[in-house]
mmCIF file of N, CA and C in Angstrom:
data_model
loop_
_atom_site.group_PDB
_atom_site.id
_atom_site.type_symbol
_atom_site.label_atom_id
_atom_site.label_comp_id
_atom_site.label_asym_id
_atom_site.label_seq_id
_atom_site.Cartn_x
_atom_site.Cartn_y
_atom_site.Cartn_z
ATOM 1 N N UNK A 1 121.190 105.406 122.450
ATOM 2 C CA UNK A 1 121.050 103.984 122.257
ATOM 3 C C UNK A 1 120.890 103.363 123.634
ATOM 4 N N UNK A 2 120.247 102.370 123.823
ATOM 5 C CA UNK A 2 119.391 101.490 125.007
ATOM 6 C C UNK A 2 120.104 100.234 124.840
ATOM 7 N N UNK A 3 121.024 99.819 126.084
ATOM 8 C CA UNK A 3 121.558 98.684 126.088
ATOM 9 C C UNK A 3 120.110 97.451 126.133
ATOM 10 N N UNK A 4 120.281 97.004 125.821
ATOM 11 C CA UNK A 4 119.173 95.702 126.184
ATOM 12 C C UNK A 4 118.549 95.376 127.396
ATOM 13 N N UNK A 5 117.239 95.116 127.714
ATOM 14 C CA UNK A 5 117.005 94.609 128.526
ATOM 15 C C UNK A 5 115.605 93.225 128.135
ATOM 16 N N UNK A 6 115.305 92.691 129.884
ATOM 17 C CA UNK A 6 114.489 91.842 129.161
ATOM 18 C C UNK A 6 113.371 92.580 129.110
ATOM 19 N N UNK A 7 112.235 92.131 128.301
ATOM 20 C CA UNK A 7 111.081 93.132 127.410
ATOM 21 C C UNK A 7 110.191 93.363 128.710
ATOM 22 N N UNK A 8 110.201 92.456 129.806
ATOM 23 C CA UNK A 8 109.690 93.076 131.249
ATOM 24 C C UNK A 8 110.019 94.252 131.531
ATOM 25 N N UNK A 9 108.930 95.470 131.954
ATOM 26 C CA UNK A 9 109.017 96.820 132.319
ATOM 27 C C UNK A 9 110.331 96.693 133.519
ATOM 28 N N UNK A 10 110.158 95.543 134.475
ATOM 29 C CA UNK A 10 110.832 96.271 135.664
ATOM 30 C C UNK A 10 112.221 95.001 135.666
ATOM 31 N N UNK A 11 112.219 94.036 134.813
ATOM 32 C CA UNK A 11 113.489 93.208 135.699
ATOM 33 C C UNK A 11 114.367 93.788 134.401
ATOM 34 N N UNK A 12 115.909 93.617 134.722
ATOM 35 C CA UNK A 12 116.565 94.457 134.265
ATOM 36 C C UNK A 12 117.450 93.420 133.608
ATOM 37 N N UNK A 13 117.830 92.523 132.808
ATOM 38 C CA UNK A 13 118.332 91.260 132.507
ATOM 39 C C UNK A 13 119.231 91.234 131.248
ATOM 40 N N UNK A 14 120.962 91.209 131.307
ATOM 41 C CA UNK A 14 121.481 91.380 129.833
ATOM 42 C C UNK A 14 121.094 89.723 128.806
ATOM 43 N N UNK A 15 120.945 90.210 127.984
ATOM 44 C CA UNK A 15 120.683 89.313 126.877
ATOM 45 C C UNK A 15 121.884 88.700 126.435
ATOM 46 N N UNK A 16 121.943 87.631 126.026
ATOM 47 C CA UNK A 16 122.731 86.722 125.401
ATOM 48 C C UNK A 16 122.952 86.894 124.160
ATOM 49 N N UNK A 17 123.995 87.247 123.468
ATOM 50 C CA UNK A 17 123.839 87.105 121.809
ATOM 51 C C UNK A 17 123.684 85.568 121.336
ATOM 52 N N UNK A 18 123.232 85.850 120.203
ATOM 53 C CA UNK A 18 123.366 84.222 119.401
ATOM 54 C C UNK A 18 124.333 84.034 118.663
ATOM 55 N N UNK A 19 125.543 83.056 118.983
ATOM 56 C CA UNK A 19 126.849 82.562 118.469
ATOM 57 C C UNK A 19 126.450 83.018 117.056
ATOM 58 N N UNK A 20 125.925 82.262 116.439
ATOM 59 C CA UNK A 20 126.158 82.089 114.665
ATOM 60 C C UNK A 20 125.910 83.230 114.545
ATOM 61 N N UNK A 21 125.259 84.068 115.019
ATOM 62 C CA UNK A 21 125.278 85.709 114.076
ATOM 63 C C UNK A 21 126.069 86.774 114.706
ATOM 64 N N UNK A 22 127.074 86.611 115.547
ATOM 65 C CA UNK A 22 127.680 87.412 115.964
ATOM 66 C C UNK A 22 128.631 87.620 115.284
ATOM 67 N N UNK A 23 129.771 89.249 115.046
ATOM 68 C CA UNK A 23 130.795 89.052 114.498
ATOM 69 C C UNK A 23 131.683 89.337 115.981
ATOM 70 N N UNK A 24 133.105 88.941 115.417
ATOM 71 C CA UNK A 24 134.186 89.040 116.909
ATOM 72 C C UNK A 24 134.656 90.362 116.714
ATOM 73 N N UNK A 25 135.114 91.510 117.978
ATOM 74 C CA UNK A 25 135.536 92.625 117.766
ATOM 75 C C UNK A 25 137.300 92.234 117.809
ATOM 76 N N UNK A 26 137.554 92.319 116.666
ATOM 77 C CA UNK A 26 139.188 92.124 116.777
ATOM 78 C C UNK A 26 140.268 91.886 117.634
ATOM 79 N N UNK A 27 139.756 93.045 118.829
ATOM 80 C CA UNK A 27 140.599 93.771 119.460
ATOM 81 C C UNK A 27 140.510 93.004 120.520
ATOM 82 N N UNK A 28 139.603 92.405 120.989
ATOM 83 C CA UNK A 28 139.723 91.315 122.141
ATOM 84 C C UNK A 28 138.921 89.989 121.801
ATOM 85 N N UNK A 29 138.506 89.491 120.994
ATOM 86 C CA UNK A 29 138.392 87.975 120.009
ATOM 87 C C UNK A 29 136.797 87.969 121.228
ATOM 88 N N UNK A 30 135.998 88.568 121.479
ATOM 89 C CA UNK A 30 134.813 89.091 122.102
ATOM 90 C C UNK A 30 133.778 88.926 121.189
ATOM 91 N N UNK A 31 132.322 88.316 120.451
ATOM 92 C CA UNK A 31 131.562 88.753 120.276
ATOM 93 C C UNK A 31 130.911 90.558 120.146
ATOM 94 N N UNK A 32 131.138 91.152 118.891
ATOM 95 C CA UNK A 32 130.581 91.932 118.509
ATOM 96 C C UNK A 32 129.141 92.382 119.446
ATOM 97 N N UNK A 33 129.188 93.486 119.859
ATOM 98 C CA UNK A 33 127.551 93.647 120.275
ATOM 99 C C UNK A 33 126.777 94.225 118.961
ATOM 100 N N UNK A 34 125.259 93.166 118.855
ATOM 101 C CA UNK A 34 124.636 93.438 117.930
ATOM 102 C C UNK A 34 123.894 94.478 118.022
ATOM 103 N N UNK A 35 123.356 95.777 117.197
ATOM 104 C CA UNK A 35 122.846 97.380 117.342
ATOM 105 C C UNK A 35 121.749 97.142 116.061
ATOM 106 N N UNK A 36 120.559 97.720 116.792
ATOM 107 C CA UNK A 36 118.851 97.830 116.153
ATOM 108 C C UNK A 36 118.797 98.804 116.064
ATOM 109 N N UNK A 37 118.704 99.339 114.825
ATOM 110 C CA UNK A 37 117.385 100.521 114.685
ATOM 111 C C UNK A 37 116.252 100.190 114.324
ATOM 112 N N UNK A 38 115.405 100.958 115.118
ATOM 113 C CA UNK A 38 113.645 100.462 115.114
ATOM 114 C C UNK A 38 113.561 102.271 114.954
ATOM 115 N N UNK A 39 112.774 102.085 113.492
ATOM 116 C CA UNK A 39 112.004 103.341 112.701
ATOM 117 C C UNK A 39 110.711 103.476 113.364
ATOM 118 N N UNK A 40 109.779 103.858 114.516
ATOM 119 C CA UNK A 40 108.469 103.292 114.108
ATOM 120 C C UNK A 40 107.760 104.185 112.897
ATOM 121 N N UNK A 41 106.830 103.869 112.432
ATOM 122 C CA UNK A 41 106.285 104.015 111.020
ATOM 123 C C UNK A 41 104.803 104.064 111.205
ATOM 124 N N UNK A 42 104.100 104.753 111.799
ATOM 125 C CA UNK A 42 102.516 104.207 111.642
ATOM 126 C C UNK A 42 101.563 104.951 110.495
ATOM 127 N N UNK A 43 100.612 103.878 109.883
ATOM 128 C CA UNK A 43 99.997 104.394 108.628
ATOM 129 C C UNK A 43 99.002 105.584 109.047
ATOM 130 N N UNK A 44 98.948 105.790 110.179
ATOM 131 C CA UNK A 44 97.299 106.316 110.427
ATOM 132 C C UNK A 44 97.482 107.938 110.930
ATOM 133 N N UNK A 45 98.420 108.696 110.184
ATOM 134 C CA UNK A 45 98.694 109.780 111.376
ATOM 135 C C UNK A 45 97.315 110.713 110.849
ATOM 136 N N UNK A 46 97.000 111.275 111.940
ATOM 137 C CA UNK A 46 95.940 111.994 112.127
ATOM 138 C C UNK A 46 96.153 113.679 111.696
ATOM 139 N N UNK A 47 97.143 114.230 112.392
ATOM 140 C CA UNK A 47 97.074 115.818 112.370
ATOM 141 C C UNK A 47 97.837 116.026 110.324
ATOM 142 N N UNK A 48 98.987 115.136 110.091
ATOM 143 C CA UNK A 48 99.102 115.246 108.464
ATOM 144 C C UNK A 48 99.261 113.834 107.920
ATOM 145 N N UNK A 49 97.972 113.740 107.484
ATOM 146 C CA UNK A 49 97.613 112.179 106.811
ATOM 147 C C UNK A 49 99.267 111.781 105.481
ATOM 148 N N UNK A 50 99.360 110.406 106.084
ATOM 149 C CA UNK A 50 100.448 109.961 105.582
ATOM 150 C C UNK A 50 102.065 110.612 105.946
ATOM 151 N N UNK A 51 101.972 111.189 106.888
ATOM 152 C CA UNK A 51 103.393 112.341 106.947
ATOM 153 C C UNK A 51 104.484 110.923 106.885
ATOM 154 N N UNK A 52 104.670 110.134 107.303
ATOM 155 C CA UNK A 52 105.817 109.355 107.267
ATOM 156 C C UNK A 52 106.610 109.246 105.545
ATOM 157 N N UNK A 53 105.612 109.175 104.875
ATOM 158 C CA UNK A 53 105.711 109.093 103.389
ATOM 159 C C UNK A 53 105.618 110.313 102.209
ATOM 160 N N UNK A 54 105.409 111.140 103.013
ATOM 161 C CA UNK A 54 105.210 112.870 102.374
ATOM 162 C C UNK A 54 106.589 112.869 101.602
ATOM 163 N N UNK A 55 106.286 113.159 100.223
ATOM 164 C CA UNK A 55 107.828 114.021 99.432
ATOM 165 C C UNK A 55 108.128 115.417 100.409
ATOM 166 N N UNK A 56 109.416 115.334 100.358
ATOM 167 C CA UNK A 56 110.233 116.239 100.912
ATOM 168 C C UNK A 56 111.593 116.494 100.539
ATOM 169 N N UNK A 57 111.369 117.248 99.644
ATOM 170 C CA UNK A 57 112.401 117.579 98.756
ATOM 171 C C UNK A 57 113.168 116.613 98.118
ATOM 172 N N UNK A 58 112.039 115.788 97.521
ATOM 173 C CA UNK A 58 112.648 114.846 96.139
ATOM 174 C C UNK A 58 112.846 113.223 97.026
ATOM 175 N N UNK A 59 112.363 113.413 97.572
ATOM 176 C CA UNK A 59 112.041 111.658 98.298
ATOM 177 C C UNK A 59 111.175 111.505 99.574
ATOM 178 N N UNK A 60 110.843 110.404 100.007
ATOM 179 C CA UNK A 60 109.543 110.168 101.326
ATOM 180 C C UNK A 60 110.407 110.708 102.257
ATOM 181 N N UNK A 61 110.212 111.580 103.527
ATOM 182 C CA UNK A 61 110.028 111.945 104.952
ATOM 183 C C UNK A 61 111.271 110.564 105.507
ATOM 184 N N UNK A 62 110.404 108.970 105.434
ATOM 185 C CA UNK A 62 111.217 108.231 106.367
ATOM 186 C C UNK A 62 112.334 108.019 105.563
ATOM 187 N N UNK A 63 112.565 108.595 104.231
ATOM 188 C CA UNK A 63 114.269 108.039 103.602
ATOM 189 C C UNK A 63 115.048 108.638 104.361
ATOM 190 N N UNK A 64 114.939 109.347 104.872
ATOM 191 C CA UNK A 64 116.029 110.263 105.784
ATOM 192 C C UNK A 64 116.433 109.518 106.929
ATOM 193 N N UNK A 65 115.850 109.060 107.486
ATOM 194 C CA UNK A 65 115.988 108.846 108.739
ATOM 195 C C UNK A 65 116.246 107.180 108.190
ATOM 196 N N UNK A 66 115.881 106.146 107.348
ATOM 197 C CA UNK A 66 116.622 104.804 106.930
ATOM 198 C C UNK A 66 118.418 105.574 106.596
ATOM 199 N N UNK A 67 118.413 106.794 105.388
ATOM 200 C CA UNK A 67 119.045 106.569 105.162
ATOM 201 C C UNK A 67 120.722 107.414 106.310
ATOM 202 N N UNK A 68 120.142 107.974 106.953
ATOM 203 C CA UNK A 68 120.928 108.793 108.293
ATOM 204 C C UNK A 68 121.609 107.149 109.407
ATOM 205 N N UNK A 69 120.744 106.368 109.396
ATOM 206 C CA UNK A 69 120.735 105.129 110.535
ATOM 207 C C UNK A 69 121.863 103.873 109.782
ATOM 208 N N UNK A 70 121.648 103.824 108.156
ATOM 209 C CA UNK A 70 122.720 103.153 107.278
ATOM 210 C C UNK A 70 123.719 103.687 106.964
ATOM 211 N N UNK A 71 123.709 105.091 107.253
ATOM 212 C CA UNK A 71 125.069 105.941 106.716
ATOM 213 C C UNK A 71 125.800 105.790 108.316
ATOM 214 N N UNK A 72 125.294 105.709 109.266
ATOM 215 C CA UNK A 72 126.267 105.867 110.400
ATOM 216 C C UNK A 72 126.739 104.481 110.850
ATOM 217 N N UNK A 73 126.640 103.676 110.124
ATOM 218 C CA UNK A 73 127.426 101.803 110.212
ATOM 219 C C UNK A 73 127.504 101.943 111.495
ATOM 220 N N UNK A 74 126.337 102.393 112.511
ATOM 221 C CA UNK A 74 126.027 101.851 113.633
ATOM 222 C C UNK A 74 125.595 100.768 114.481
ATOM 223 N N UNK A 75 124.650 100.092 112.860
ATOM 224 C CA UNK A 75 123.780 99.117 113.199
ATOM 225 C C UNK A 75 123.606 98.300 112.158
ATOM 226 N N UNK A 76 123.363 96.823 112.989
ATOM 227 C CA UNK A 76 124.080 95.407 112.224
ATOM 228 C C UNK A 76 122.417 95.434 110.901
ATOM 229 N N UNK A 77 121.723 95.994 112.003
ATOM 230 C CA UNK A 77 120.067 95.710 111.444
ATOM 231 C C UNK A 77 119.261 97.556 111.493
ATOM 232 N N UNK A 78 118.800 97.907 110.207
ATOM 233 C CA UNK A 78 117.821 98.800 110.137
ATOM 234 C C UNK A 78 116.533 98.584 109.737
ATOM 235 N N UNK A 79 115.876 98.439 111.063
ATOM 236 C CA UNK A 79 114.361 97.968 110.159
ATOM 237 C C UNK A 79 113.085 99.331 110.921
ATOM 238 N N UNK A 80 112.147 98.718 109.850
ATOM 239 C CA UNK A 80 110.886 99.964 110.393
ATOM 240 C C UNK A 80 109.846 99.313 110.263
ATOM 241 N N UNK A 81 109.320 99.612 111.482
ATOM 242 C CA UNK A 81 108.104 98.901 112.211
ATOM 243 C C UNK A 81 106.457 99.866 111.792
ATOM 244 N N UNK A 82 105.771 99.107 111.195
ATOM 245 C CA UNK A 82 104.991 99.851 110.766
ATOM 246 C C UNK A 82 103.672 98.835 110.341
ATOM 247 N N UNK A 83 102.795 99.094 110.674
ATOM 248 C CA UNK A 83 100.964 98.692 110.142
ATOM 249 C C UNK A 83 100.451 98.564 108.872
ATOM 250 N N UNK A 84 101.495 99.654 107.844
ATOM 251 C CA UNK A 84 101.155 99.904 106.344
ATOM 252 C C UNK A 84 102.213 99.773 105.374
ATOM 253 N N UNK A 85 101.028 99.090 104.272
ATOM 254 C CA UNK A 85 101.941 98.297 103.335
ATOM 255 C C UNK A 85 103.200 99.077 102.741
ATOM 256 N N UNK A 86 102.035 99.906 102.125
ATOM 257 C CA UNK A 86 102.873 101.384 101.277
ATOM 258 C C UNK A 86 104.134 101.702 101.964
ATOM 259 N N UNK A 87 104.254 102.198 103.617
ATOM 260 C CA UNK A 87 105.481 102.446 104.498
ATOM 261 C C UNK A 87 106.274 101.446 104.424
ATOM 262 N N UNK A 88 105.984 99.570 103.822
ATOM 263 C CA UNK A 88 106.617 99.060 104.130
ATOM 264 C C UNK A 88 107.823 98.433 102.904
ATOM 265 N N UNK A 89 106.739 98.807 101.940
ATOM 266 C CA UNK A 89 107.780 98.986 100.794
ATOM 267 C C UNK A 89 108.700 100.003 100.290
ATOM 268 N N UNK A 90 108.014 101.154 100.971
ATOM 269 C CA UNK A 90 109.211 102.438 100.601
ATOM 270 C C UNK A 90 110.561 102.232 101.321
ATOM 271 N N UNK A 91 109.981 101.979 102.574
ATOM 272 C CA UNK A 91 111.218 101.721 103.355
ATOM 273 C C UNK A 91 112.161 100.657 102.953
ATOM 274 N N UNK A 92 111.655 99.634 102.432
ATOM 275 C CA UNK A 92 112.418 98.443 101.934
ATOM 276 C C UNK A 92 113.523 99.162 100.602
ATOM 277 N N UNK A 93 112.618 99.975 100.146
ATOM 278 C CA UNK A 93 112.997 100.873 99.042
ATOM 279 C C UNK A 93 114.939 101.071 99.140
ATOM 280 N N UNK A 94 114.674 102.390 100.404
ATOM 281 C CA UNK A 94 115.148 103.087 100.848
ATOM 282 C C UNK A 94 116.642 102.046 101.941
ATOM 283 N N UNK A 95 115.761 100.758 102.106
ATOM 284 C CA UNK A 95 117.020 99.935 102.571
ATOM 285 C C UNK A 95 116.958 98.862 103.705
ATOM 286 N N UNK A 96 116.205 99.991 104.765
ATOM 287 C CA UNK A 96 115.466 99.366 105.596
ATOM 288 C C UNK A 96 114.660 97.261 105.617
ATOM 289 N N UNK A 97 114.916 97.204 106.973
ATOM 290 C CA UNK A 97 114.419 96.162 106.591
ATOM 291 C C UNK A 97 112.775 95.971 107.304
ATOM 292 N N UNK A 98 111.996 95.469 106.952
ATOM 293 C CA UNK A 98 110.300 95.126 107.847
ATOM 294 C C UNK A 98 109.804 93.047 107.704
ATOM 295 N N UNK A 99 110.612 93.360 108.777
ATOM 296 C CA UNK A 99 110.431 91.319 109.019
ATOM 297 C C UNK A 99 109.492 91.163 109.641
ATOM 298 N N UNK A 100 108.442 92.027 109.604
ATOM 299 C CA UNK A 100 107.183 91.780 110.260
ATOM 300 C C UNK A 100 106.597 92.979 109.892
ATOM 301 N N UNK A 101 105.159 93.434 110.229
ATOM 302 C CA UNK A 101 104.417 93.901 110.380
ATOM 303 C C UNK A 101 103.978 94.232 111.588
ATOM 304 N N UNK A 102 103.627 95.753 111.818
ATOM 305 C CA UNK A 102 103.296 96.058 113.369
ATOM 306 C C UNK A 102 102.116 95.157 113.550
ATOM 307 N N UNK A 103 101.179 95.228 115.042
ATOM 308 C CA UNK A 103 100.237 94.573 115.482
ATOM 309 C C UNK A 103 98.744 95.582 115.327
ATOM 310 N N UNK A 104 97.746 95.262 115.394
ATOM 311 C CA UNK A 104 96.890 96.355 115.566
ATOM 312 C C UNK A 104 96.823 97.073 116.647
ATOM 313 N N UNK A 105 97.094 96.080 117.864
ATOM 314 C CA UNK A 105 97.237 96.243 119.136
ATOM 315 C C UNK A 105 98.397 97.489 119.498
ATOM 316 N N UNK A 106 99.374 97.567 118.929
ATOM 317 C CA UNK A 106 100.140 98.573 118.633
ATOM 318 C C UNK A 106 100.128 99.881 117.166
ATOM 319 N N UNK A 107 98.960 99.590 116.406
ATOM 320 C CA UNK A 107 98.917 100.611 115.710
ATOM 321 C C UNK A 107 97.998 101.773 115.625
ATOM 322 N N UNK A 108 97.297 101.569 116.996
ATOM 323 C CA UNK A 108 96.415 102.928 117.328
ATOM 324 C C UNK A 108 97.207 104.080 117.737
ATOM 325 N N UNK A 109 95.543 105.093 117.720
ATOM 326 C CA UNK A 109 96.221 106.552 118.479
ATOM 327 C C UNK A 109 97.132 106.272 119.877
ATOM 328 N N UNK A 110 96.323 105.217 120.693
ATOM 329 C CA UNK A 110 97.151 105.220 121.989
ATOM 330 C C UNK A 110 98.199 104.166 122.343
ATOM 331 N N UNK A 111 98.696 104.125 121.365
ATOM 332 C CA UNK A 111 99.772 102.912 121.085
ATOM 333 C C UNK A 111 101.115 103.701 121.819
ATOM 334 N N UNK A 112 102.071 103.718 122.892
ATOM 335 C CA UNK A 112 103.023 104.622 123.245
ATOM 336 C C UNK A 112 104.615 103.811 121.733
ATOM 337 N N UNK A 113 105.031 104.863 122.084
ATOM 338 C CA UNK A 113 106.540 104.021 121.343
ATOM 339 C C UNK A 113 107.681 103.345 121.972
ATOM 340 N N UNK A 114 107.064 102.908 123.415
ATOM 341 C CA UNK A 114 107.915 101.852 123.959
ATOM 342 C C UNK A 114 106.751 100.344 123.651
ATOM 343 N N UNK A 115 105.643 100.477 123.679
ATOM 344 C CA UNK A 115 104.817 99.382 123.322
ATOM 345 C C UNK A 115 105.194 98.911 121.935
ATOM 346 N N UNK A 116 105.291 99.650 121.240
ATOM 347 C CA UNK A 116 105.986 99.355 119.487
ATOM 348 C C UNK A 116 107.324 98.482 119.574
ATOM 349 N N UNK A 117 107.819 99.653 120.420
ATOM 350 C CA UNK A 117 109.852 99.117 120.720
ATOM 351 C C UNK A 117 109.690 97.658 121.491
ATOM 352 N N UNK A 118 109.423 97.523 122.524
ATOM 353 C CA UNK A 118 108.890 96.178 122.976
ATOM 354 C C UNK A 118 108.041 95.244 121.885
ATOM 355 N N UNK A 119 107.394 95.590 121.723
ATOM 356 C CA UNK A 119 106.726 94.512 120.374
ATOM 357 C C UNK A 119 107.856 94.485 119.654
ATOM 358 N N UNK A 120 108.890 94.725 118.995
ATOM 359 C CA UNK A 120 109.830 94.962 118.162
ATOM 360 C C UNK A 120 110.960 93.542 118.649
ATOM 361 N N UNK A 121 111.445 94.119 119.675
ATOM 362 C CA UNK A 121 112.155 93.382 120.557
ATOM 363 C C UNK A 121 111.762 92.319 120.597
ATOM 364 N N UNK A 122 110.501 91.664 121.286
ATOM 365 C CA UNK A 122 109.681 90.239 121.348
ATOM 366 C C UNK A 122 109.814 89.692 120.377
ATOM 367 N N UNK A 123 109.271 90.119 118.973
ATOM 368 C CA UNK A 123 109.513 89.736 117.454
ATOM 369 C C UNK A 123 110.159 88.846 117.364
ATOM 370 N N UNK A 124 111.302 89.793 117.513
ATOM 371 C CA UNK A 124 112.752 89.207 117.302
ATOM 372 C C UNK A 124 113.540 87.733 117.688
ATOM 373 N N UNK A 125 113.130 88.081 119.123
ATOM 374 C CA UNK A 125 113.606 87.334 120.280
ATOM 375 C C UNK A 125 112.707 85.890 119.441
ATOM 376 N N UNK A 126 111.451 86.055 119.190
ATOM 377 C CA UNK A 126 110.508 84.756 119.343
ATOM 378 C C UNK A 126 111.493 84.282 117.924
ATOM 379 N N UNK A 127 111.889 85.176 116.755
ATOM 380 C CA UNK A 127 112.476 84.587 115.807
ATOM 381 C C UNK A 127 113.909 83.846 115.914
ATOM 382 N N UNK A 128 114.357 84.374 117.171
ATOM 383 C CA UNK A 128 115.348 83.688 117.582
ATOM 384 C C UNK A 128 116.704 84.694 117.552
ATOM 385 N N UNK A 129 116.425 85.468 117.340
ATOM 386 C CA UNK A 129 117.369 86.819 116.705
ATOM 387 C C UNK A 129 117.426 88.134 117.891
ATOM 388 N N UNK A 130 118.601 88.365 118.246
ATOM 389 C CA UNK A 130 118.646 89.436 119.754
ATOM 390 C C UNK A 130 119.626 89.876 119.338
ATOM 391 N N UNK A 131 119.786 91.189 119.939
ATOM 392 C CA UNK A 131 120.055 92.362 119.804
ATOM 393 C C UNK A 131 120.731 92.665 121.585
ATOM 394 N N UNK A 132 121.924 93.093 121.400
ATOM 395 C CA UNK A 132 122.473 93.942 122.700
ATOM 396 C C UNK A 132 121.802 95.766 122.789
ATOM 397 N N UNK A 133 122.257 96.349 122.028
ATOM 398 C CA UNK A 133 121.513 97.622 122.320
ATOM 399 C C UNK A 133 120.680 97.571 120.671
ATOM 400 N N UNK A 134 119.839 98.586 121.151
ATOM 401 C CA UNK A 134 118.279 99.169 120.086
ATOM 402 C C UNK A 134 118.451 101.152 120.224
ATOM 403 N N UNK A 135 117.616 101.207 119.379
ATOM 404 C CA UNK A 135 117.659 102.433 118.921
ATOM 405 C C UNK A 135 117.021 103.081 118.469
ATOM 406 N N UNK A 136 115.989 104.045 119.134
ATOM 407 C CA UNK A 136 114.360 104.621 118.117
ATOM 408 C C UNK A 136 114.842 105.705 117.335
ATOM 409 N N UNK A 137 114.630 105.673 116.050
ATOM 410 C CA UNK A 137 114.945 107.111 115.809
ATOM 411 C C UNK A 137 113.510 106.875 114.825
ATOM 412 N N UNK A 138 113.138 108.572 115.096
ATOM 413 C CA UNK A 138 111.860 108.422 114.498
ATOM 414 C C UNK A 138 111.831 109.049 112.991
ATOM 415 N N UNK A 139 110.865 109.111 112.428
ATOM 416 C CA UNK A 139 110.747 108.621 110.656
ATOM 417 C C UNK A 139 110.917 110.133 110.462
ATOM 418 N N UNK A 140 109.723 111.068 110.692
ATOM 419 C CA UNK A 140 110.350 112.401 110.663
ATOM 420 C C UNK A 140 111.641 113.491 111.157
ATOM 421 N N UNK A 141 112.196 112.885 112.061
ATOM 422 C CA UNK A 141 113.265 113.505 112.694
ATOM 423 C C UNK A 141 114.596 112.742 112.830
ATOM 424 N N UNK A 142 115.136 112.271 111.410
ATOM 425 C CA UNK A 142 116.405 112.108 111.201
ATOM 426 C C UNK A 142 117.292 112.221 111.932
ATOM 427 N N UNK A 143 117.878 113.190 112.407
ATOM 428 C CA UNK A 143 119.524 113.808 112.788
ATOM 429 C C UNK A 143 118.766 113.971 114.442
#
């Protein structure tokens, strides 16, 4: 997990939570730090068409990895970032949340998965909604 920074590659800046959505950690009457998982999800895979959504032994590929990220009450928010509809309802399925839609600009072959994670982050931020640490875990590789 990646403490926060600002979505600039190089300045290094902690984020502010937002009062109303924070919870307090008991133990010192502190603001809760808020924890992201970001699934990325892209519709277009090339080497096995659709793998994010492939049955695998009796459910899609990314249930595993929504449902591995909700079972470990790590994180306040599980969402999956993704270009396609289909990915975006399974996942909703499965629990996950998709308050947006990836960009095109981020859903090519040469899209890296910090350009996704950063688009992710920005999202957020523009919605007004921040996050202390984030968290990639990817759709095929659960655990």
């Amino acid at each position: 997990m990646y403490k926060m920074e600002d979505s600039t590659h190089n300045k290094v800046k902690s984020q502010k939570p937002i009062a109303n959505s924070q919870k307090l950690d008991v133990n010192s009457q502190k603001p809760k730090a808020k924890n992201l998982c970001i699934i990325p999800a892209r519709g277009g895979s090339k080497r096995i068409p659709r793998k994010n959504i492939k049955n695998f032994l009796g459910k899609p590929i990314i249930a595993y990895s929504i449902e591995a990220a909700i079972k470990s009450k790590l994180f306040d928010e599980v969402m999956v970032s993704t270009d396609d509809q289909e990915i975006a309802e399974i996942a909703q399925k499965y629990g996950a949340k998709v308050p947006f839609m990836r960009s095109k600009k981020n859903a090519n072959d040469f899209a890296t998965t910090v350009d996704v994670l950063l688009e992710v982050i920005d999202n957020y931020k523009q919605s007004g909604e921040e996050f202390e640490y984030a968290c990639c875990i990817y759709p095929t590789a659960p655990l």
